[in-house]
CSV table of C-alpha atoms and ligand atoms in Angstrom, one decimal:
chain,number,residue,atom,x,y,z
A,1,UNK,CA,236.6,-150.7,210.7
A,2,UNK,CA,237.9,-154.2,209.5
A,3,UNK,CA,241.3,-155.2,210.8
A,4,UNK,CA,243.9,-156.1,208.3
A,5,UNK,CA,245.0,-159.7,209.1
A,6,UNK,CA,248.3,-160.0,210.9
A,7,UNK,CA,251.1,-162.2,209.7
A,8,UNK,CA,252.3,-164.6,212.2
A,9,UNK,CA,255.5,-162.7,212.5
A,10,UNK,CA,253.9,-159.3,213.0
A,11,UNK,CA,251.6,-160.8,215.7
A,12,UNK,CA,254.5,-162.4,217.6
A,13,UNK,CA,256.6,-159.3,217.3
A,14,UNK,CA,253.8,-157.2,218.9
A,15,UNK,CA,253.5,-159.8,221.6
A,16,UNK,CA,257.3,-159.7,222.1
A,17,UNK,CA,257.3,-156.0,222.6
A,18,UNK,CA,254.6,-156.2,225.3
A,19,UNK,CA,256.4,-159.2,227.0
A,20,UNK,CA,259.8,-157.3,226.9
A,21,UNK,CA,258.0,-154.2,228.5
A,22,UNK,CA,256.7,-156.3,231.3
A,23,UNK,CA,259.6,-158.4,232.1
A,24,UNK,CA,261.9,-157.0,234.9
A,25,UNK,CA,265.1,-157.5,232.9
A,26,UNK,CA,266.5,-158.3,229.5
A,27,UNK,CA,268.0,-161.6,230.4
A,28,UNK,CA,264.8,-163.3,231.1
A,29,UNK,CA,263.6,-162.0,227.6
A,30,UNK,CA,266.8,-162.9,225.8
A,31,UNK,CA,266.9,-166.5,227.4
A,32,UNK,CA,263.2,-167.5,227.1
A,33,UNK,CA,261.4,-165.4,224.5
A,34,UNK,CA,264.0,-164.4,221.8
A,35,UNK,CA,264.8,-167.8,220.7
A,36,UNK,CA,261.0,-168.6,220.0
A,37,UNK,CA,259.9,-167.8,216.5
A,38,UNK,CA,256.4,-167.3,215.0
A,39,UNK,CA,255.5,-170.3,212.7
A,40,UNK,CA,251.8,-169.9,211.9
A,41,UNK,CA,248.7,-168.0,212.6
A,42,UNK,CA,245.2,-169.3,211.9
A,43,UNK,CA,242.3,-167.0,213.1
A,44,UNK,CA,243.1,-166.4,216.8
A,45,UNK,CA,245.6,-169.2,217.1
A,46,UNK,CA,249.2,-168.2,216.9
A,47,UNK,CA,251.7,-171.0,216.6
A,48,UNK,CA,255.3,-170.3,217.8
A,49,UNK,CA,258.3,-172.6,217.5
A,50,UNK,CA,260.3,-173.3,220.6
A,51,UNK,CA,263.7,-174.9,220.6
A,52,UNK,CA,262.9,-177.8,223.1
A,53,UNK,CA,260.3,-179.2,225.2
A,54,UNK,CA,262.0,-177.7,228.1
A,55,UNK,CA,261.3,-174.3,226.8
A,56,UNK,CA,257.6,-175.1,226.4
A,57,UNK,CA,257.7,-176.4,230.0
A,58,UNK,CA,259.4,-173.3,231.2
A,59,UNK,CA,257.3,-170.9,229.5
A,60,UNK,CA,254.1,-172.6,230.6
A,61,UNK,CA,255.2,-172.9,234.1
A,62,UNK,CA,256.5,-169.4,234.6
A,63,UNK,CA,255.2,-167.1,232.0
A,64,UNK,CA,251.7,-168.3,231.2
A,65,UNK,CA,250.1,-165.1,232.5
A,66,UNK,CA,252.3,-162.8,230.7
A,67,UNK,CA,252.0,-164.8,227.5
A,68,UNK,CA,248.1,-164.8,227.7
A,69,UNK,CA,248.2,-161.1,228.6
A,70,UNK,CA,250.3,-160.3,225.5
A,71,UNK,CA,248.3,-162.5,223.1
A,72,UNK,CA,245.0,-161.2,224.2
A,73,UNK,CA,246.3,-157.6,223.8
A,74,UNK,CA,247.4,-158.3,220.2
A,75,UNK,CA,244.7,-160.9,219.0
A,76,UNK,CA,241.8,-160.3,221.2
A,77,UNK,CA,240.2,-162.2,224.0
A,78,UNK,CA,239.8,-165.5,221.9
A,79,UNK,CA,243.5,-165.7,221.4
A,80,UNK,CA,245.2,-169.0,221.7
A,81,UNK,CA,248.7,-170.1,221.7
A,82,UNK,CA,250.0,-173.4,220.3
A,83,UNK,CA,253.6,-174.5,220.6
A,84,UNK,CA,255.7,-176.2,218.0
A,85,UNK,CA,258.4,-178.0,219.8
A,86,UNK,CA,261.6,-179.4,218.3
A,87,UNK,CA,263.0,-182.4,220.0
A,88,UNK,CA,266.5,-183.2,218.8
A,89,UNK,CA,267.5,-186.5,220.1
A,90,UNK,CA,270.3,-188.9,219.1
A,91,UNK,CA,268.2,-190.7,216.4
A,92,UNK,CA,266.6,-188.0,214.4
A,93,UNK,CA,264.8,-184.8,214.7
A,94,UNK,CA,261.3,-185.1,215.7
A,95,UNK,CA,258.4,-182.6,215.2
A,96,UNK,CA,256.5,-182.4,218.4
A,97,UNK,CA,253.7,-182.9,219.3
A,98,UNK,CA,252.7,-185.2,216.5
A,99,UNK,CA,255.2,-187.1,214.4
A,100,UNK,CA,253.9,-189.2,211.7
A,101,UNK,CA,257.0,-191.3,211.8
A,102,UNK,CA,256.0,-192.7,215.3
A,103,UNK,CA,253.5,-195.5,215.2
A,104,UNK,CA,251.8,-195.8,218.5
A,105,UNK,CA,249.2,-198.2,219.1
A,106,UNK,CA,247.1,-199.3,221.9
A,107,UNK,CA,246.3,-203.1,222.0
A,108,UNK,CA,242.5,-203.8,222.2
A,109,UNK,CA,241.2,-204.6,225.7
A,110,UNK,CA,241.3,-208.2,226.7
A,111,UNK,CA,238.0,-210.1,227.2
A,112,UNK,CA,236.7,-210.4,230.6
A,113,UNK,CA,238.6,-212.8,232.9
A,114,UNK,CA,241.8,-212.9,230.8
A,115,UNK,CA,244.5,-212.3,233.3
A,116,UNK,CA,246.0,-208.9,232.5
A,117,UNK,CA,249.3,-208.1,234.3
A,118,UNK,CA,249.1,-204.7,235.8
A,119,UNK,CA,252.4,-203.4,234.4
A,120,UNK,CA,253.6,-199.9,235.2
A,121,UNK,CA,252.3,-198.2,231.9
A,122,UNK,CA,255.1,-195.7,231.7
A,123,UNK,CA,257.1,-196.8,228.6
A,124,UNK,CA,259.8,-194.5,227.5
A,125,UNK,CA,258.8,-193.5,223.9
A,126,UNK,CA,261.3,-194.3,221.4
A,127,UNK,CA,261.0,-194.0,217.6
A,128,UNK,CA,260.1,-197.7,217.3
A,129,UNK,CA,256.6,-199.1,217.6
A,130,UNK,CA,255.1,-198.8,220.9
A,131,UNK,CA,252.3,-200.6,222.6
A,132,UNK,CA,250.5,-199.0,225.5
A,133,UNK,CA,248.3,-201.1,227.8
A,134,UNK,CA,245.2,-199.1,228.6
A,135,UNK,CA,245.2,-200.5,232.2
A,136,UNK,CA,241.5,-201.0,232.2
A,137,UNK,CA,239.6,-203.7,234.1
A,138,UNK,CA,237.5,-205.6,231.5
A,139,UNK,CA,234.8,-206.1,234.3
A,140,UNK,CA,234.0,-202.5,234.9
A,141,UNK,CA,231.8,-201.9,231.8
A,142,UNK,CA,228.7,-199.9,231.2
A,143,UNK,CA,226.6,-203.0,231.2
A,144,UNK,CA,227.8,-203.8,234.8
A,145,UNK,CA,227.1,-200.3,235.9
A,146,UNK,CA,223.6,-199.9,237.4
A,147,UNK,CA,222.0,-196.8,236.3
A,148,UNK,CA,220.0,-194.7,238.7
A,149,UNK,CA,219.1,-191.1,239.6
A,150,UNK,CA,222.3,-191.0,241.6
A,151,UNK,CA,224.5,-191.4,238.6
A,152,UNK,CA,222.4,-190.8,235.5
A,153,UNK,CA,223.9,-187.6,234.4
A,154,UNK,CA,227.5,-188.7,234.9
A,155,UNK,CA,226.6,-192.0,233.1
A,156,UNK,CA,225.0,-190.4,230.1
A,157,UNK,CA,227.8,-187.8,229.8
A,158,UNK,CA,230.3,-190.7,229.9
A,159,UNK,CA,228.4,-192.4,227.1
A,160,UNK,CA,228.4,-189.2,225.0
A,161,UNK,CA,232.1,-188.8,225.4
A,162,UNK,CA,232.6,-192.5,224.4
A,163,UNK,CA,230.8,-191.6,221.1
A,164,UNK,CA,233.0,-188.6,220.4
A,165,UNK,CA,236.1,-188.5,222.6
A,166,UNK,CA,237.9,-185.2,222.7
A,167,UNK,CA,235.5,-183.7,220.3
A,168,UNK,CA,232.6,-182.3,222.3
A,169,UNK,CA,232.4,-179.7,225.0
A,170,UNK,CA,232.8,-182.3,227.6
A,171,UNK,CA,236.5,-181.9,228.0
A,172,UNK,CA,237.8,-182.5,230.6
A,173,UNK,CA,235.2,-184.6,232.1
A,174,UNK,CA,235.4,-184.2,235.9
A,175,UNK,CA,233.6,-186.8,238.0
A,176,UNK,CA,233.5,-186.4,241.8
A,177,UNK,CA,231.9,-188.1,244.6
A,178,UNK,CA,232.6,-189.9,247.9
A,179,UNK,CA,234.5,-193.1,248.2
A,180,UNK,CA,233.0,-196.2,246.9
A,181,UNK,CA,230.3,-194.4,244.9
A,182,UNK,CA,231.5,-195.7,241.5
A,183,UNK,CA,233.9,-193.1,240.1
A,184,UNK,CA,236.6,-195.6,239.1
A,185,UNK,CA,234.0,-198.1,237.7
A,186,UNK,CA,232.4,-195.3,235.6
A,187,UNK,CA,235.7,-193.9,234.1
A,188,UNK,CA,236.9,-197.3,233.3
A,189,UNK,CA,233.6,-198.1,231.6
A,190,UNK,CA,234.1,-195.0,229.5
A,191,UNK,CA,237.7,-196.1,228.6
A,192,UNK,CA,236.5,-199.7,227.6
A,193,UNK,CA,233.8,-198.2,225.5
A,194,UNK,CA,236.1,-195.9,223.7
A,195,UNK,CA,238.6,-198.8,223.0
A,196,UNK,CA,235.7,-200.9,221.7
A,197,UNK,CA,234.5,-198.1,219.4
A,198,UNK,CA,237.9,-196.8,218.4
A,199,UNK,CA,240.4,-199.5,218.8
A,200,UNK,CA,243.2,-197.4,217.3
A,201,UNK,CA,242.9,-194.7,219.9
A,202,UNK,CA,245.5,-194.8,222.7
A,203,UNK,CA,243.6,-194.9,225.9
A,204,UNK,CA,245.3,-194.9,229.4
A,205,UNK,CA,243.8,-195.2,232.8
A,206,UNK,CA,246.2,-194.3,235.6
A,207,UNK,CA,245.8,-193.4,239.2
A,208,UNK,CA,247.0,-190.0,240.4
A,209,UNK,CA,249.4,-191.7,242.9
A,210,UNK,CA,251.0,-193.8,240.3
A,211,UNK,CA,251.3,-190.7,238.0
A,212,UNK,CA,252.9,-188.8,240.9
A,213,UNK,CA,255.4,-191.8,241.5
A,214,UNK,CA,256.3,-191.8,237.8
A,215,UNK,CA,256.9,-188.0,237.9
A,216,UNK,CA,259.0,-188.3,241.0
A,217,UNK,CA,261.2,-191.0,239.3
A,218,UNK,CA,261.4,-189.0,236.0
A,219,UNK,CA,262.3,-185.7,237.3
A,220,UNK,CA,265.7,-186.9,238.8
A,221,UNK,CA,267.0,-186.8,235.1
A,222,UNK,CA,266.2,-184.1,232.7
A,223,UNK,CA,266.0,-186.5,229.8
A,224,UNK,CA,263.6,-188.8,231.6
A,225,UNK,CA,261.4,-186.0,232.5
A,226,UNK,CA,261.1,-185.1,228.8
A,227,UNK,CA,260.3,-188.7,228.0
A,228,UNK,CA,257.7,-188.7,230.7
A,229,UNK,CA,256.1,-185.5,229.2
A,230,UNK,CA,256.3,-186.8,225.7
A,231,UNK,CA,254.7,-190.1,226.6
A,232,UNK,CA,251.8,-188.5,228.1
A,233,UNK,CA,251.3,-186.1,225.3
A,234,UNK,CA,250.9,-189.0,222.9
A,235,UNK,CA,247.7,-190.3,224.6
A,236,UNK,CA,244.4,-189.8,223.0
A,237,UNK,CA,242.2,-190.4,226.2
A,238,UNK,CA,243.9,-189.8,229.4
A,239,UNK,CA,242.0,-191.0,232.4
A,240,UNK,CA,243.5,-190.0,235.8
A,241,UNK,CA,241.8,-191.4,238.9
A,242,UNK,CA,241.7,-189.6,242.4
A,243,UNK,CA,243.3,-186.3,241.2
A,244,UNK,CA,242.8,-184.9,244.7
A,245,UNK,CA,246.0,-186.9,245.5
A,246,UNK,CA,248.0,-184.2,243.7
A,247,UNK,CA,247.2,-181.8,246.5
A,248,UNK,CA,250.4,-180.1,247.8
A,249,UNK,CA,252.5,-181.7,245.0
A,250,UNK,CA,253.5,-178.8,243.0
A,251,UNK,CA,256.0,-180.5,240.7
A,252,UNK,CA,253.4,-183.1,239.7
A,253,UNK,CA,250.8,-180.4,239.3
A,254,UNK,CA,253.1,-178.5,236.9
A,255,UNK,CA,253.9,-181.6,234.8
A,256,UNK,CA,250.3,-182.4,234.7
A,257,UNK,CA,249.4,-178.9,233.7
A,258,UNK,CA,251.6,-179.0,230.7
A,259,UNK,CA,250.2,-182.4,229.7
A,260,UNK,CA,246.7,-181.1,230.2
A,261,UNK,CA,247.2,-178.1,228.0
A,262,UNK,CA,248.9,-180.1,225.3
A,263,UNK,CA,246.1,-182.7,225.2
A,264,UNK,CA,243.3,-180.2,225.4
A,265,UNK,CA,244.8,-178.0,222.7
A,266,UNK,CA,245.1,-181.1,220.5
A,267,UNK,CA,241.5,-182.2,221.0
A,268,UNK,CA,242.5,-185.3,223.1
A,269,UNK,CA,240.1,-186.3,225.8
A,270,UNK,CA,240.8,-186.0,229.5
A,271,UNK,CA,238.8,-187.7,232.2
A,272,UNK,CA,239.4,-187.1,235.9
A,273,UNK,CA,238.0,-188.0,239.1
A,274,UNK,CA,238.3,-186.6,242.6
A,275,UNK,CA,236.6,-187.1,246.0
A,276,UNK,CA,235.3,-183.5,245.9
A,277,UNK,CA,234.2,-180.9,243.6
A,278,UNK,CA,236.8,-178.6,242.0
A,279,UNK,CA,235.5,-175.7,244.2
A,280,UNK,CA,236.3,-177.7,247.4
A,281,UNK,CA,239.7,-179.0,246.2
A,282,UNK,CA,242.4,-177.7,248.5
A,283,UNK,CA,246.1,-177.8,247.6
A,284,UNK,CA,245.7,-177.6,243.9
A,285,UNK,CA,246.9,-174.6,242.0
A,286,UNK,CA,244.3,-172.1,240.7
A,287,UNK,CA,245.2,-172.5,237.1
A,288,UNK,CA,244.6,-176.4,237.3
A,289,UNK,CA,241.3,-175.7,239.1
A,290,UNK,CA,240.1,-173.4,236.4
A,291,UNK,CA,240.9,-175.9,233.8
A,292,UNK,CA,238.9,-178.6,235.6
A,293,UNK,CA,235.8,-176.4,235.3
A,294,UNK,CA,236.3,-175.9,231.5
A,295,UNK,CA,234.5,-179.0,230.6
A,296,UNK,CA,231.8,-181.0,232.3
A,297,UNK,CA,231.6,-181.7,236.0
A,298,UNK,CA,229.5,-184.5,237.2
A,299,UNK,CA,228.8,-185.7,240.7
A,300,UNK,CA,228.0,-189.3,241.7
A,301,UNK,CA,225.7,-189.4,244.8
A,302,UNK,CA,225.1,-192.0,247.3
A,303,UNK,CA,222.8,-194.7,245.9
A,304,UNK,CA,219.3,-194.9,247.2
A,305,UNK,CA,217.6,-198.0,248.5
A,306,UNK,CA,216.3,-199.3,245.1
A,307,UNK,CA,219.7,-198.7,243.4
A,308,UNK,CA,221.5,-200.6,246.2
A,309,UNK,CA,219.1,-203.4,245.7
A,310,UNK,CA,219.6,-203.3,242.0
A,311,UNK,CA,223.4,-203.5,242.4
A,312,UNK,CA,223.2,-206.5,244.8
A,313,UNK,CA,220.8,-208.3,242.4
A,314,UNK,CA,223.1,-207.7,239.5
A,315,UNK,CA,226.0,-209.2,241.5
A,316,UNK,CA,223.9,-212.2,242.4
A,317,UNK,CA,222.9,-212.7,238.8
A,318,UNK,CA,226.4,-212.3,237.6
A,319,UNK,CA,228.0,-214.6,240.2
A,320,UNK,CA,225.1,-217.1,240.0
A,321,UNK,CA,224.6,-217.5,243.6
A,322,UNK,CA,221.4,-217.7,245.7
A,323,UNK,CA,220.3,-215.0,248.1
A,324,UNK,CA,216.7,-214.4,249.2
A,325,UNK,CA,215.1,-211.1,248.7
A,326,UNK,CA,214.8,-210.7,252.3
A,327,UNK,CA,218.5,-210.7,252.8
A,328,UNK,CA,219.2,-208.5,249.7
A,329,UNK,CA,216.7,-206.0,251.3
A,330,UNK,CA,218.3,-206.3,254.6
A,331,UNK,CA,221.8,-205.6,253.4
A,332,UNK,CA,220.5,-202.7,251.2
A,333,UNK,CA,218.9,-201.1,254.2
A,334,UNK,CA,222.0,-201.4,256.4
A,335,UNK,CA,224.7,-200.5,254.1
A,336,UNK,CA,223.7,-197.1,252.9
A,337,UNK,CA,226.5,-195.0,251.8
A,338,UNK,CA,229.2,-196.9,250.0
A,339,UNK,CA,228.8,-199.4,247.1
A,340,UNK,CA,232.2,-200.7,247.8
A,341,UNK,CA,231.0,-201.8,251.3
A,342,UNK,CA,227.8,-203.1,249.9
A,343,UNK,CA,229.9,-205.4,247.6
A,344,UNK,CA,232.2,-206.3,250.5
A,345,UNK,CA,229.3,-207.6,252.6
A,346,UNK,CA,228.1,-209.4,249.6
A,347,UNK,CA,231.4,-211.1,248.8
A,348,UNK,CA,232.1,-212.0,252.4
A,349,UNK,CA,228.5,-213.5,252.8
A,350,UNK,CA,229.1,-215.5,249.6
A,351,UNK,CA,232.5,-216.7,250.7
A,352,UNK,CA,231.1,-217.7,254.2
A,353,UNK,CA,228.4,-219.8,252.5
A,354,UNK,CA,230.9,-221.6,250.4
A,355,UNK,CA,233.9,-222.1,252.5
A,356,UNK,CA,232.7,-223.2,255.9
A,357,UNK,CA,233.7,-226.1,258.0
A,358,UNK,CA,230.9,-228.5,257.3
A,359,UNK,CA,232.1,-228.5,253.7
A,360,UNK,CA,228.4,-228.3,252.4
A,361,UNK,CA,227.2,-225.1,251.1
A,362,UNK,CA,225.6,-223.1,253.9
A,363,UNK,CA,222.3,-221.3,253.4
A,364,UNK,CA,222.9,-217.6,253.7
A,365,UNK,CA,220.8,-216.1,256.6
A,366,UNK,CA,220.0,-212.7,257.9
A,367,UNK,CA,222.0,-213.5,261.0
A,368,UNK,CA,225.1,-214.1,258.9
A,369,UNK,CA,224.4,-210.8,257.1
A,370,UNK,CA,224.1,-209.0,260.5
A,371,UNK,CA,227.4,-210.4,261.7
A,372,UNK,CA,229.2,-209.5,258.6
A,373,UNK,CA,227.8,-206.0,258.4
A,374,UNK,CA,228.8,-205.4,262.0
A,375,UNK,CA,232.3,-206.5,261.3
A,376,UNK,CA,232.9,-204.8,258.0
A,377,UNK,CA,230.8,-201.7,257.8
A,378,UNK,CA,230.6,-200.5,261.4
A,379,UNK,CA,234.3,-201.0,261.9
A,380,UNK,CA,235.2,-198.9,258.9
A,381,UNK,CA,232.9,-196.1,260.1
A,382,UNK,CA,235.5,-195.8,262.9
A,383,UNK,CA,238.0,-194.4,260.5
A,384,UNK,CA,239.1,-190.9,261.3
A,385,UNK,CA,239.1,-188.2,258.7
A,386,UNK,CA,241.3,-185.1,258.6
A,387,UNK,CA,238.0,-183.1,258.5
A,388,UNK,CA,236.9,-184.7,261.7
A,389,UNK,CA,240.1,-183.7,263.3
A,390,UNK,CA,240.0,-180.1,262.2
A,391,UNK,CA,236.5,-179.7,263.5
A,392,UNK,CA,237.2,-181.3,266.8
A,393,UNK,CA,240.3,-179.2,267.3
A,394,UNK,CA,238.5,-175.9,266.3
A,395,UNK,CA,235.6,-176.8,268.4
A,396,UNK,CA,237.8,-177.4,271.3
A,397,UNK,CA,239.5,-174.0,271.0
A,398,UNK,CA,236.3,-172.1,270.1
A,399,UNK,CA,237.7,-171.3,266.8
A,400,UNK,CA,235.9,-171.2,263.4
A,401,UNK,CA,237.0,-173.8,260.9
A,402,UNK,CA,238.2,-171.0,258.6
A,403,UNK,CA,241.0,-170.2,261.2
A,404,UNK,CA,242.8,-173.3,260.4
A,405,UNK,CA,243.2,-172.3,256.6
A,406,UNK,CA,244.0,-168.7,257.3
A,407,UNK,CA,247.5,-167.2,257.2
A,408,UNK,CA,247.0,-165.7,260.5
A,409,UNK,CA,249.9,-166.2,262.9
A,410,UNK,CA,248.0,-165.7,266.1
A,411,UNK,CA,249.4,-168.0,268.8
A,412,UNK,CA,246.1,-169.9,269.5
A,413,UNK,CA,245.5,-170.3,265.8
A,414,UNK,CA,249.0,-171.6,265.1
A,415,UNK,CA,248.6,-173.9,268.1
A,416,UNK,CA,245.4,-175.3,266.8
A,417,UNK,CA,246.7,-175.8,263.4
A,418,UNK,CA,249.7,-177.6,264.8
A,419,UNK,CA,247.6,-180.0,266.8
A,420,UNK,CA,245.3,-180.7,263.9
A,421,UNK,CA,248.4,-181.6,261.8
A,422,UNK,CA,249.8,-183.8,264.7
A,423,UNK,CA,246.6,-185.8,264.9
A,424,UNK,CA,246.3,-186.0,261.1
A,425,UNK,CA,249.7,-187.6,261.0
A,426,UNK,CA,249.0,-190.0,263.8
A,427,UNK,CA,245.5,-191.0,263.4
A,428,UNK,CA,245.1,-191.0,259.6
A,429,UNK,CA,247.1,-192.6,256.7
A,430,UNK,CA,247.2,-189.5,254.7
A,431,UNK,CA,250.7,-188.3,253.4
A,432,UNK,CA,252.5,-185.2,254.8
A,433,UNK,CA,251.7,-183.3,251.6
A,434,UNK,CA,248.0,-184.0,251.9
A,435,UNK,CA,247.8,-183.1,255.4
A,436,UNK,CA,249.7,-179.8,254.6
A,437,UNK,CA,247.1,-179.1,251.9
A,438,UNK,CA,244.4,-179.7,254.3
A,439,UNK,CA,245.4,-177.0,256.7
A,440,UNK,CA,245.9,-174.1,254.2
A,441,UNK,CA,248.7,-175.3,252.0
A,442,UNK,CA,251.6,-175.9,254.1
A,443,UNK,CA,254.5,-178.0,252.7
A,444,UNK,CA,255.6,-181.4,254.2
A,445,UNK,CA,258.5,-179.8,256.1
A,446,UNK,CA,256.0,-177.5,258.0
A,447,UNK,CA,253.9,-180.5,258.9
A,448,UNK,CA,256.8,-182.4,260.2
A,449,UNK,CA,258.1,-179.4,262.3
A,450,UNK,CA,254.6,-178.9,263.6
A,451,UNK,CA,254.3,-182.5,264.7
A,452,UNK,CA,257.7,-182.1,266.5
A,453,UNK,CA,256.5,-179.0,268.3
A,454,UNK,CA,253.5,-180.6,269.6
A,455,UNK,CA,255.5,-183.6,270.8
A,456,UNK,CA,258.0,-181.3,272.4
A,457,UNK,CA,255.4,-179.2,274.2
A,458,UNK,CA,253.6,-182.5,275.2
A,459,UNK,CA,256.6,-183.7,277.1
A,460,UNK,CA,257.4,-180.3,278.7
A,461,UNK,CA,254.1,-178.5,279.4
A,462,UNK,CA,251.5,-180.1,281.6
A,463,UNK,CA,248.6,-177.9,280.6
A,464,UNK,CA,249.3,-178.5,277.0
A,465,UNK,CA,249.5,-182.1,277.5
A,466,UNK,CA,245.9,-182.1,279.1
A,467,UNK,CA,244.7,-180.3,276.1
A,468,UNK,CA,246.1,-182.8,273.6
A,469,UNK,CA,244.8,-185.7,275.7
A,470,UNK,CA,241.4,-184.2,275.8
A,471,UNK,CA,241.2,-183.4,272.2
A,472,UNK,CA,242.4,-187.1,271.3
A,473,UNK,CA,239.5,-188.4,273.5
A,474,UNK,CA,237.0,-186.2,271.8
A,475,UNK,CA,238.3,-187.2,268.2
A,476,UNK,CA,237.9,-190.8,269.2
A,477,UNK,CA,234.6,-190.5,271.0
A,478,UNK,CA,232.9,-188.7,268.1
A,479,UNK,CA,233.1,-191.8,266.0
B,1,LIG,P1,235.0,-195.0,243.8
B,1,LIG,O1,236.0,-195.1,242.7
B,1,LIG,O2,234.0,-193.9,243.7
B,1,LIG,O3,235.7,-195.0,245.2
B,1,LIG,P2,234.4,-197.6,242.6
B,1,LIG,O4,234.2,-197.2,241.3
B,1,LIG,O5,235.6,-198.3,243.0
B,1,LIG,O6,234.2,-196.3,243.6
B,1,LIG,O7,233.1,-198.5,243.1
B,1,LIG,C1,233.2,-199.4,244.3
B,1,LIG,C2,232.6,-200.6,243.9
B,1,LIG,O8,231.2,-200.5,243.6
B,1,LIG,C3,233.2,-201.3,242.5
B,1,LIG,O9,233.3,-202.7,242.7
B,1,LIG,C4,232.2,-200.9,241.5
B,1,LIG,O10,232.2,-201.9,240.5
B,1,LIG,C5,230.9,-200.9,242.3
B,1,LIG,N1,229.9,-200.0,241.7
B,1,LIG,C6,229.9,-198.6,241.9
B,1,LIG,N2,228.9,-198.1,241.3
B,1,LIG,C7,228.2,-199.0,240.7
B,1,LIG,C8,227.0,-199.2,239.9
B,1,LIG,N3,226.3,-197.9,239.6
B,1,LIG,N4,226.7,-200.3,239.5
B,1,LIG,C9,227.3,-201.4,239.8
B,1,LIG,N5,228.4,-201.4,240.5
B,1,LIG,C10,228.9,-200.3,240.9
B,2,LIG,MG1,238.2,-194.9,243.0
């Protein structure tokens, strides 16, 4: 039987009835849903008009599940909801998200080697013309990115996105891989390529930690928060680097969630990186993780020997320096897991050959390479990770690693978790929020409290102190 097409008002009224039935009281309904009116319906997409961006934020943050349940019940499983947000500000009324009155443009990316000042890109949007610096490093191009089996898939997906940003199914693009494997380089190359092909598009590269700082600044004042959200919702290609740093930051995640939804719904491209796959990300809300999996996930793997050689040779060529094949092979055989380290060794060798006491250029020898590798690479291997700490602590107490994440409040597990937090705080550079996220989603206050408990027990309980000393020894010895 063919269904008669619903008008937008009919559809929304049906949704409202379901929503009302499922809300615990009328006041939530009167405050948040009554003021929203149906505006349009196209196929499965219902548009509702909400009085302010705050409504939109609030509904998305608090009632997303109820809304989607109601919409699906009325329009079927393909139902989609779009918001039409009215922003009333002092100057004039703006229809949000898109307002033809606002001219936003993104200046073209400068040519290589031009000095770009790395300004904070958050510019409060006004109704005047606005320029947004894409914050891309002009050297991180596709042509400087050596292609190999370890990155071929991610690279070609990136090129495909650059042809057609926001339009294909690769949205979001989620790139993950260990430190120094080329994530930042690749996403910057995508941004540069898009700017070159579509100079009018607004492209913005930002690190998750800068985004987080901007959010913290903005949320102090409600108006600033709205500006912050509006600003990000105007971007055509939003590139956020190291998204795992949102772990444990709920406010930032909520803000990003809204921005994500808005951009995705409007066919804008999102490109994200993380040090691990969405499945392994801890401390991020489920609804964000689900969205990360909507598009394309691509892993960057550690480079093989030939790739490491090719990367070094490219640098030698670009920088116009001399280095024998023997040395290239030596470095490539010793620095195996991190391209940043590979480059670090290269740069130091280059520097050492140029700036030495005899003033004449020194020929680079294998011996020089050996010394530098020992100094740079082997010492950085000695860095301690939270993962290492968790494993050592669990091993020590004969617990499985899962125990750390579990909600169990058994004394020995609580104790192991506290000691792991204590060492993570003292032996790594991670923030309290990150540490909390790594031990089963604790907040920063819990981490601080745990560290204090360990310190107190250390002072007062001799056996406990022995445990802590022994664990520290094991963590450090295992490096
Ligand atoms: P990540 O963001 O994954 O930690 P980066 O993108 O910062 O790593 O890469 C580290 C360094 O290695 C950068 O200088 C980058 O230009 C270089 N690099 C990474 N991958 C490649 C590649 N495939 N070809 C050339 N250089 C690369
Ligand atoms: Mg990076």
